[in-house]
C-alpha cells in the first residue's frame, strides 16, 4: 500500500495497476522502487505487436531494419492484403514447399498455410499472425529447429545498462526438420513445443566441443 515498498518482483507486468505505478512517477533515476519489468516490453513479447514495431522500424530506417523480420500479415486487419499476396504467388511453391506459417496471437497453434488457402480459410483463423516461412539454421549433426534463451539483466534504462549472462538455454525440437514438403504434416518437425534436452543429443556436445577448438 502507498509507498511502503522498495522492490516489486512479479510475473505479470505491473504497469496497468495504478496503485503500483503511482509511487514510480516523479522518482529520480536510482531513487525510486526497483521493479523487474521495463515499461513497453509487451511490444517485444507479443508477436503481433512485435510485427508492427518491426514494420515501423523498417519504414523509418530502411537501410538498417528492412528485411530483419520476415514478411508478416496480422489478421483480421490485413486479411485483404494477404489474400492478394496469396493470389499473386500461391501459398506453396512449384515443388509444394509451403511459403507461409500461421500462428494464433495467443502464442499457440503454429501451422502451415495449406496450398489451397482461400479467403474464407484466412477468415477462419480469426486473430492470427501469418508470416513467410524462412528456412531455419540447422546443425549438421542435429538437423532440428532450435532456439536460444539469452538472459539479460537490465539495471538501468537511462542510461542504458545491460548485463548478458554467460549461460544460456538451448531448446531443440523433438523431430528432424522436414526434408520434403510432406514432412510438414508433422508439426513437431518445425515447431518447438515438446523439446529434447541437450543431454539426450550427444552429437550436439560434439558440435560444442568443435566450436571451442576452432
PDB file of C-alpha atoms in Angstrom:
ATOM      1  CA  UNK A   1       0.000   0.000   0.000  1.00  0.00           C
ATOM      2  CA  UNK A   2       1.201   3.529  -0.757  1.00  0.00           C
ATOM      3  CA  UNK A   3       4.964   3.944  -0.862  1.00  0.00           C
ATOM      4  CA  UNK A   4       5.839   1.374   1.800  1.00  0.00           C
ATOM      5  CA  UNK A   5       7.742  -0.884  -0.581  1.00  0.00           C
ATOM      6  CA  UNK A   6      11.088  -0.739  -2.371  1.00  0.00           C
ATOM      7  CA  UNK A   7      11.112  -3.903  -4.521  1.00  0.00           C
ATOM      8  CA  UNK A   8       8.446  -5.394  -6.797  1.00  0.00           C
ATOM      9  CA  UNK A   9       9.104  -8.807  -8.389  1.00  0.00           C
ATOM     10  CA  UNK A  10       6.194 -10.260 -10.329  1.00  0.00           C
ATOM     11  CA  UNK A  11       5.427 -12.413 -13.342  1.00  0.00           C
ATOM     12  CA  UNK A  12       2.772 -10.068 -14.721  1.00  0.00           C
ATOM     13  CA  UNK A  13       3.645  -6.568 -15.841  1.00  0.00           C
ATOM     14  CA  UNK A  14       2.603  -4.075 -13.142  1.00  0.00           C
ATOM     15  CA  UNK A  15       2.208  -1.032 -15.390  1.00  0.00           C
ATOM     16  CA  UNK A  16      -1.586  -1.303 -15.666  1.00  0.00           C
ATOM     17  CA  UNK A  17      -2.036  -1.207 -11.875  1.00  0.00           C
ATOM     18  CA  UNK A  18      -2.467   2.453 -10.942  1.00  0.00           C
ATOM     19  CA  UNK A  19      -1.724   1.799  -7.261  1.00  0.00           C
ATOM     20  CA  UNK A  20       1.674   0.375  -8.172  1.00  0.00           C
ATOM     21  CA  UNK A  21       2.553   2.870 -10.874  1.00  0.00           C
ATOM     22  CA  UNK A  22       1.733   5.967  -8.805  1.00  0.00           C
ATOM     23  CA  UNK A  23       4.785   5.678  -6.488  1.00  0.00           C
ATOM     24  CA  UNK A  24       7.082   5.308  -9.501  1.00  0.00           C
ATOM     25  CA  UNK A  25       6.093   8.588 -11.130  1.00  0.00           C
ATOM     26  CA  UNK A  26       8.294  11.510 -10.365  1.00  0.00           C
ATOM     27  CA  UNK A  27      11.063   9.379  -8.880  1.00  0.00           C
ATOM     28  CA  UNK A  28      14.585  10.433  -9.652  1.00  0.00           C
ATOM     29  CA  UNK A  29      16.764   7.922 -11.501  1.00  0.00           C
ATOM     30  CA  UNK A  30      18.121   5.456  -8.969  1.00  0.00           C
ATOM     31  CA  UNK A  31      15.919   6.813  -6.169  1.00  0.00           C
ATOM     32  CA  UNK A  32      12.637   5.022  -6.809  1.00  0.00           C
ATOM     33  CA  UNK A  33      11.489   1.462  -6.081  1.00  0.00           C
ATOM     34  CA  UNK A  34      13.048  -1.390  -8.053  1.00  0.00           C
ATOM     35  CA  UNK A  35      10.715  -3.219 -10.484  1.00  0.00           C
ATOM     36  CA  UNK A  36      11.579  -6.320 -12.511  1.00  0.00           C
ATOM     37  CA  UNK A  37       9.643  -5.109 -15.574  1.00  0.00           C
ATOM     38  CA  UNK A  38      10.553  -2.389 -18.047  1.00  0.00           C
ATOM     39  CA  UNK A  39       7.631  -0.445 -19.440  1.00  0.00           C
ATOM     40  CA  UNK A  40       6.839  -1.297 -23.061  1.00  0.00           C
ATOM     41  CA  UNK A  41       8.279  -4.818 -23.111  1.00  0.00           C
ATOM     42  CA  UNK A  42       4.925  -6.176 -24.342  1.00  0.00           C
ATOM     43  CA  UNK A  43       5.809  -4.605 -27.686  1.00  0.00           C
ATOM     44  CA  UNK A  44       8.580  -7.196 -27.942  1.00  0.00           C
ATOM     45  CA  UNK A  45       6.906 -10.135 -26.189  1.00  0.00           C
ATOM     46  CA  UNK A  46       3.739 -10.381 -28.332  1.00  0.00           C
ATOM     47  CA  UNK A  47       4.307 -11.338 -31.955  1.00  0.00           C
ATOM     48  CA  UNK A  48       1.525  -9.137 -33.337  1.00  0.00           C
ATOM     49  CA  UNK A  49       2.907  -6.067 -31.550  1.00  0.00           C
ATOM     50  CA  UNK A  50       6.467  -7.025 -32.465  1.00  0.00           C
ATOM     51  CA  UNK A  51       5.463  -7.256 -36.132  1.00  0.00           C
ATOM     52  CA  UNK A  52       4.008  -3.729 -36.025  1.00  0.00           C
ATOM     53  CA  UNK A  53       7.114  -2.453 -34.230  1.00  0.00           C
ATOM     54  CA  UNK A  54       9.470  -4.131 -36.731  1.00  0.00           C
ATOM     55  CA  UNK A  55       7.493  -2.702 -39.661  1.00  0.00           C
ATOM     56  CA  UNK A  56       7.661   0.801 -38.195  1.00  0.00           C
ATOM     57  CA  UNK A  57      11.437   0.476 -37.731  1.00  0.00           C
ATOM     58  CA  UNK A  58      11.858  -0.728 -41.326  1.00  0.00           C
ATOM     59  CA  UNK A  59       9.755   2.191 -42.606  1.00  0.00           C
ATOM     60  CA  UNK A  60      11.696   4.764 -40.584  1.00  0.00           C
ATOM     61  CA  UNK A  61      15.181   3.294 -41.119  1.00  0.00           C
ATOM     62  CA  UNK A  62      15.058   1.001 -44.185  1.00  0.00           C
ATOM     63  CA  UNK A  63      18.820   0.780 -44.619  1.00  0.00           C
ATOM     64  CA  UNK A  64      19.173  -0.696 -41.118  1.00  0.00           C
ATOM     65  CA  UNK A  65      15.985  -2.649 -40.431  1.00  0.00           C
ATOM     66  CA  UNK A  66      14.476  -3.613 -43.793  1.00  0.00           C
ATOM     67  CA  UNK A  67      14.466  -7.403 -44.144  1.00  0.00           C
ATOM     68  CA  UNK A  68      15.251  -8.051 -40.479  1.00  0.00           C
ATOM     69  CA  UNK A  69      11.823  -9.670 -39.936  1.00  0.00           C
ATOM     70  CA  UNK A  70      10.046 -11.981 -42.414  1.00  0.00           C
ATOM     71  CA  UNK A  71       7.080 -10.620 -44.374  1.00  0.00           C
ATOM     72  CA  UNK A  72       4.164 -10.641 -41.925  1.00  0.00           C
ATOM     73  CA  UNK A  73       0.409 -10.046 -42.007  1.00  0.00           C
ATOM     74  CA  UNK A  74      -1.784  -9.516 -38.943  1.00  0.00           C
ATOM     75  CA  UNK A  75      -5.292 -10.943 -39.181  1.00  0.00           C
ATOM     76  CA  UNK A  76      -8.020  -9.895 -39.453  1.00  0.00           C
ATOM     77  CA  UNK A  77      -6.773  -6.325 -40.083  1.00  0.00           C
ATOM     78  CA  UNK A  78      -4.546  -7.225 -43.047  1.00  0.00           C
ATOM     79  CA  UNK A  79      -6.626 -10.093 -44.416  1.00  0.00           C
ATOM     80  CA  UNK A  80      -7.271  -8.376 -47.742  1.00  0.00           C
ATOM     81  CA  UNK A  81      -3.592  -7.654 -48.352  1.00  0.00           C
ATOM     82  CA  UNK A  82      -2.636 -11.246 -47.535  1.00  0.00           C
ATOM     83  CA  UNK A  83      -5.377 -12.636 -49.804  1.00  0.00           C
ATOM     84  CA  UNK A  84      -3.996 -10.558 -52.684  1.00  0.00           C
ATOM     85  CA  UNK A  85      -0.476 -11.789 -51.896  1.00  0.00           C
ATOM     86  CA  UNK A  86      -1.569 -15.424 -51.982  1.00  0.00           C
ATOM     87  CA  UNK A  87      -3.464 -14.844 -55.229  1.00  0.00           C
ATOM     88  CA  UNK A  88      -0.326 -13.480 -56.866  1.00  0.00           C
ATOM     89  CA  UNK A  89       2.101 -16.221 -55.837  1.00  0.00           C
ATOM     90  CA  UNK A  90       0.196 -19.019 -54.047  1.00  0.00           C
ATOM     91  CA  UNK A  91       0.663 -20.474 -50.570  1.00  0.00           C
ATOM     92  CA  UNK A  92       3.221 -23.053 -51.811  1.00  0.00           C
ATOM     93  CA  UNK A  93       5.932 -23.018 -54.452  1.00  0.00           C
ATOM     94  CA  UNK A  94       6.036 -25.165 -57.605  1.00  0.00           C
ATOM     95  CA  UNK A  95       7.588 -28.071 -55.661  1.00  0.00           C
ATOM     96  CA  UNK A  96       5.000 -27.997 -52.885  1.00  0.00           C
ATOM     97  CA  UNK A  97       7.135 -26.289 -50.218  1.00  0.00           C
ATOM     98  CA  UNK A  98       4.890 -24.130 -48.024  1.00  0.00           C
ATOM     99  CA  UNK A  99       5.583 -20.408 -48.171  1.00  0.00           C
ATOM    100  CA  UNK A 100       3.616 -19.317 -45.095  1.00  0.00           C
ATOM    101  CA  UNK A 101       3.073 -20.200 -41.442  1.00  0.00           C
ATOM    102  CA  UNK A 102       0.183 -19.022 -39.281  1.00  0.00           C
ATOM    103  CA  UNK A 103       0.113 -18.597 -35.533  1.00  0.00           C
ATOM    104  CA  UNK A 104      -2.599 -17.543 -33.124  1.00  0.00           C
ATOM    105  CA  UNK A 105      -1.959 -14.238 -31.366  1.00  0.00           C
ATOM    106  CA  UNK A 106      -2.482 -16.228 -28.162  1.00  0.00           C
ATOM    107  CA  UNK A 107       1.020 -17.625 -28.773  1.00  0.00           C
ATOM    108  CA  UNK A 108      -0.182 -21.112 -29.686  1.00  0.00           C
ATOM    109  CA  UNK A 109      -1.293 -23.084 -32.732  1.00  0.00           C
ATOM    110  CA  UNK A 110       1.501 -22.800 -35.319  1.00  0.00           C
ATOM    111  CA  UNK A 111       0.520 -24.404 -38.608  1.00  0.00           C
ATOM    112  CA  UNK A 112       1.444 -24.401 -42.278  1.00  0.00           C
ATOM    113  CA  UNK A 113      -0.864 -22.444 -44.543  1.00  0.00           C
ATOM    114  CA  UNK A 114      -2.393 -25.035 -46.922  1.00  0.00           C
ATOM    115  CA  UNK A 115      -1.684 -24.644 -50.624  1.00  0.00           C
ATOM    116  CA  UNK A 116      -5.400 -24.086 -51.349  1.00  0.00           C
ATOM    117  CA  UNK A 117      -5.874 -21.496 -48.589  1.00  0.00           C
ATOM    118  CA  UNK A 118      -8.839 -19.319 -49.538  1.00  0.00           C
ATOM    119  CA  UNK A 119     -10.008 -16.003 -48.152  1.00  0.00           C
ATOM    120  CA  UNK A 120     -12.633 -17.888 -46.129  1.00  0.00           C
ATOM    121  CA  UNK A 121      -9.885 -20.048 -44.654  1.00  0.00           C
ATOM    122  CA  UNK A 122      -7.895 -16.970 -43.684  1.00  0.00           C
ATOM    123  CA  UNK A 123     -11.007 -15.524 -42.070  1.00  0.00           C
ATOM    124  CA  UNK A 124     -11.435 -18.713 -40.027  1.00  0.00           C
ATOM    125  CA  UNK A 125      -8.021 -18.133 -38.418  1.00  0.00           C
ATOM    126  CA  UNK A 126      -9.554 -15.187 -36.531  1.00  0.00           C
ATOM    127  CA  UNK A 127      -6.872 -13.241 -34.648  1.00  0.00           C
ATOM    128  CA  UNK A 128      -3.653 -14.644 -36.043  1.00  0.00           C
ATOM    129  CA  UNK A 129      -0.278 -13.808 -37.491  1.00  0.00           C
ATOM    130  CA  UNK A 130       0.700 -15.124 -40.931  1.00  0.00           C
ATOM    131  CA  UNK A 131       4.410 -14.971 -41.649  1.00  0.00           C
ATOM    132  CA  UNK A 132       6.560 -16.032 -44.577  1.00  0.00           C
ATOM    133  CA  UNK A 133       8.396 -19.252 -43.814  1.00  0.00           C
ATOM    134  CA  UNK A 134      12.153 -18.957 -43.780  1.00  0.00           C
ATOM    135  CA  UNK A 135      14.479 -21.948 -43.624  1.00  0.00           C
ATOM    136  CA  UNK A 136      15.903 -22.094 -40.108  1.00  0.00           C
ATOM    137  CA  UNK A 137      19.536 -22.514 -39.161  1.00  0.00           C
ATOM    138  CA  UNK A 138      20.186 -26.242 -38.735  1.00  0.00           C
ATOM    139  CA  UNK A 139      23.239 -28.017 -37.332  1.00  0.00           C
ATOM    140  CA  UNK A 140      24.633 -30.800 -39.500  1.00  0.00           C
ATOM    141  CA  UNK A 141      24.706 -33.303 -36.651  1.00  0.00           C
ATOM    142  CA  UNK A 142      21.310 -32.294 -35.198  1.00  0.00           C
ATOM    143  CA  UNK A 143      19.042 -31.151 -38.074  1.00  0.00           C
ATOM    144  CA  UNK A 144      16.258 -29.919 -35.802  1.00  0.00           C
ATOM    145  CA  UNK A 145      14.866 -26.459 -35.202  1.00  0.00           C
ATOM    146  CA  UNK A 146      16.266 -24.887 -32.051  1.00  0.00           C
ATOM    147  CA  UNK A 147      16.175 -21.640 -30.154  1.00  0.00           C
ATOM    148  CA  UNK A 148      18.418 -19.874 -27.671  1.00  0.00           C
ATOM    149  CA  UNK A 149      17.247 -18.272 -24.453  1.00  0.00           C
ATOM    150  CA  UNK A 150      19.611 -15.433 -23.569  1.00  0.00           C
ATOM    151  CA  UNK A 151      19.205 -13.937 -20.107  1.00  0.00           C
ATOM    152  CA  UNK A 152      19.833 -10.226 -19.706  1.00  0.00           C
ATOM    153  CA  UNK A 153      19.816  -8.125 -16.553  1.00  0.00           C
ATOM    154  CA  UNK A 154      18.686  -4.583 -17.321  1.00  0.00           C
ATOM    155  CA  UNK A 155      19.755  -2.453 -14.392  1.00  0.00           C
ATOM    156  CA  UNK A 156      19.064   0.942 -15.968  1.00  0.00           C
ATOM    157  CA  UNK A 157      17.175   2.356 -18.948  1.00  0.00           C
ATOM    158  CA  UNK A 158      18.544   5.911 -18.849  1.00  0.00           C
ATOM    159  CA  UNK A 159      21.423   5.488 -19.215  1.00  0.00           C
ATOM    160  CA  UNK A 160      21.022   2.050 -20.797  1.00  0.00           C
ATOM    161  CA  UNK A 161      22.943  -0.522 -18.789  1.00  0.00           C
ATOM    162  CA  UNK A 162      22.523  -4.231 -19.535  1.00  0.00           C
ATOM    163  CA  UNK A 163      24.396  -7.377 -18.499  1.00  0.00           C
ATOM    164  CA  UNK A 164      24.315 -10.575 -20.566  1.00  0.00           C
ATOM    165  CA  UNK A 165      24.634 -13.793 -18.565  1.00  0.00           C
ATOM    166  CA  UNK A 166      27.300 -16.193 -19.812  1.00  0.00           C
ATOM    167  CA  UNK A 167      24.990 -19.229 -19.608  1.00  0.00           C
ATOM    168  CA  UNK A 168      22.039 -19.662 -21.972  1.00  0.00           C
ATOM    169  CA  UNK A 169      19.132 -22.052 -22.517  1.00  0.00           C
ATOM    170  CA  UNK A 170      19.145 -24.152 -25.705  1.00  0.00           C
ATOM    171  CA  UNK A 171      15.970 -25.929 -26.830  1.00  0.00           C
ATOM    172  CA  UNK A 172      15.804 -28.433 -29.699  1.00  0.00           C
ATOM    173  CA  UNK A 173      12.668 -29.646 -31.422  1.00  0.00           C
ATOM    174  CA  UNK A 174      11.653 -33.255 -30.869  1.00  0.00           C
ATOM    175  CA  UNK A 175      11.910 -34.258 -34.549  1.00  0.00           C
ATOM    176  CA  UNK A 176      14.140 -33.508 -37.522  1.00  0.00           C
ATOM    177  CA  UNK A 177      13.237 -30.593 -39.794  1.00  0.00           C
ATOM    178  CA  UNK A 178      11.264 -31.715 -42.889  1.00  0.00           C
ATOM    179  CA  UNK A 179      13.401 -32.929 -45.775  1.00  0.00           C
ATOM    180  CA  UNK A 180      10.403 -32.750 -48.127  1.00  0.00           C
ATOM    181  CA  UNK A 181       7.110 -30.813 -48.268  1.00  0.00           C
ATOM    182  CA  UNK A 182       5.228 -33.855 -46.940  1.00  0.00           C
ATOM    183  CA  UNK A 183       7.234 -33.604 -43.711  1.00  0.00           C
ATOM    184  CA  UNK A 184       5.288 -30.502 -42.676  1.00  0.00           C
ATOM    185  CA  UNK A 185       2.376 -32.769 -41.818  1.00  0.00           C
ATOM    186  CA  UNK A 186       4.254 -33.391 -38.540  1.00  0.00           C
ATOM    187  CA  UNK A 187       4.013 -30.186 -36.543  1.00  0.00           C
ATOM    188  CA  UNK A 188       6.756 -31.253 -34.132  1.00  0.00           C
ATOM    189  CA  UNK A 189       9.263 -31.170 -37.014  1.00  0.00           C
ATOM    190  CA  UNK A 190       9.095 -27.384 -37.358  1.00  0.00           C
ATOM    191  CA  UNK A 191       7.610 -26.170 -34.039  1.00  0.00           C
ATOM    192  CA  UNK A 192       9.416 -26.259 -30.701  1.00  0.00           C
ATOM    193  CA  UNK A 193       6.695 -27.375 -28.336  1.00  0.00           C
ATOM    194  CA  UNK A 194       7.852 -30.645 -26.797  1.00  0.00           C
ATOM    195  CA  UNK A 195      11.632 -30.346 -26.934  1.00  0.00           C
ATOM    196  CA  UNK A 196      14.591 -32.688 -26.495  1.00  0.00           C
ATOM    197  CA  UNK A 197      17.086 -31.981 -23.673  1.00  0.00           C
ATOM    198  CA  UNK A 198      20.630 -31.422 -24.906  1.00  0.00           C
ATOM    199  CA  UNK A 199      21.930 -34.286 -22.774  1.00  0.00           C
ATOM    200  CA  UNK A 200      19.897 -36.640 -24.962  1.00  0.00           C
ATOM    201  CA  UNK A 201      21.652 -35.307 -28.072  1.00  0.00           C
ATOM    202  CA  UNK A 202      25.308 -36.428 -27.814  1.00  0.00           C
ATOM    203  CA  UNK A 203      26.054 -35.122 -31.304  1.00  0.00           C
ATOM    204  CA  UNK A 204      25.299 -31.598 -30.075  1.00  0.00           C
ATOM    205  CA  UNK A 205      28.010 -31.919 -27.419  1.00  0.00           C
ATOM    206  CA  UNK A 206      30.469 -32.784 -30.184  1.00  0.00           C
ATOM    207  CA  UNK A 207      29.440 -29.644 -32.077  1.00  0.00           C
ATOM    208  CA  UNK A 208      30.009 -27.524 -28.973  1.00  0.00           C
ATOM    209  CA  UNK A 209      33.460 -29.034 -28.419  1.00  0.00           C
ATOM    210  CA  UNK A 210      34.322 -28.388 -32.072  1.00  0.00           C
ATOM    211  CA  UNK A 211      33.328 -24.734 -31.645  1.00  0.00           C
ATOM    212  CA  UNK A 212      35.573 -24.441 -28.639  1.00  0.00           C
ATOM    213  CA  UNK A 213      38.500 -25.909 -30.524  1.00  0.00           C
ATOM    214  CA  UNK A 214      38.113 -23.724 -33.609  1.00  0.00           C
TER     215      UNK A 214
END
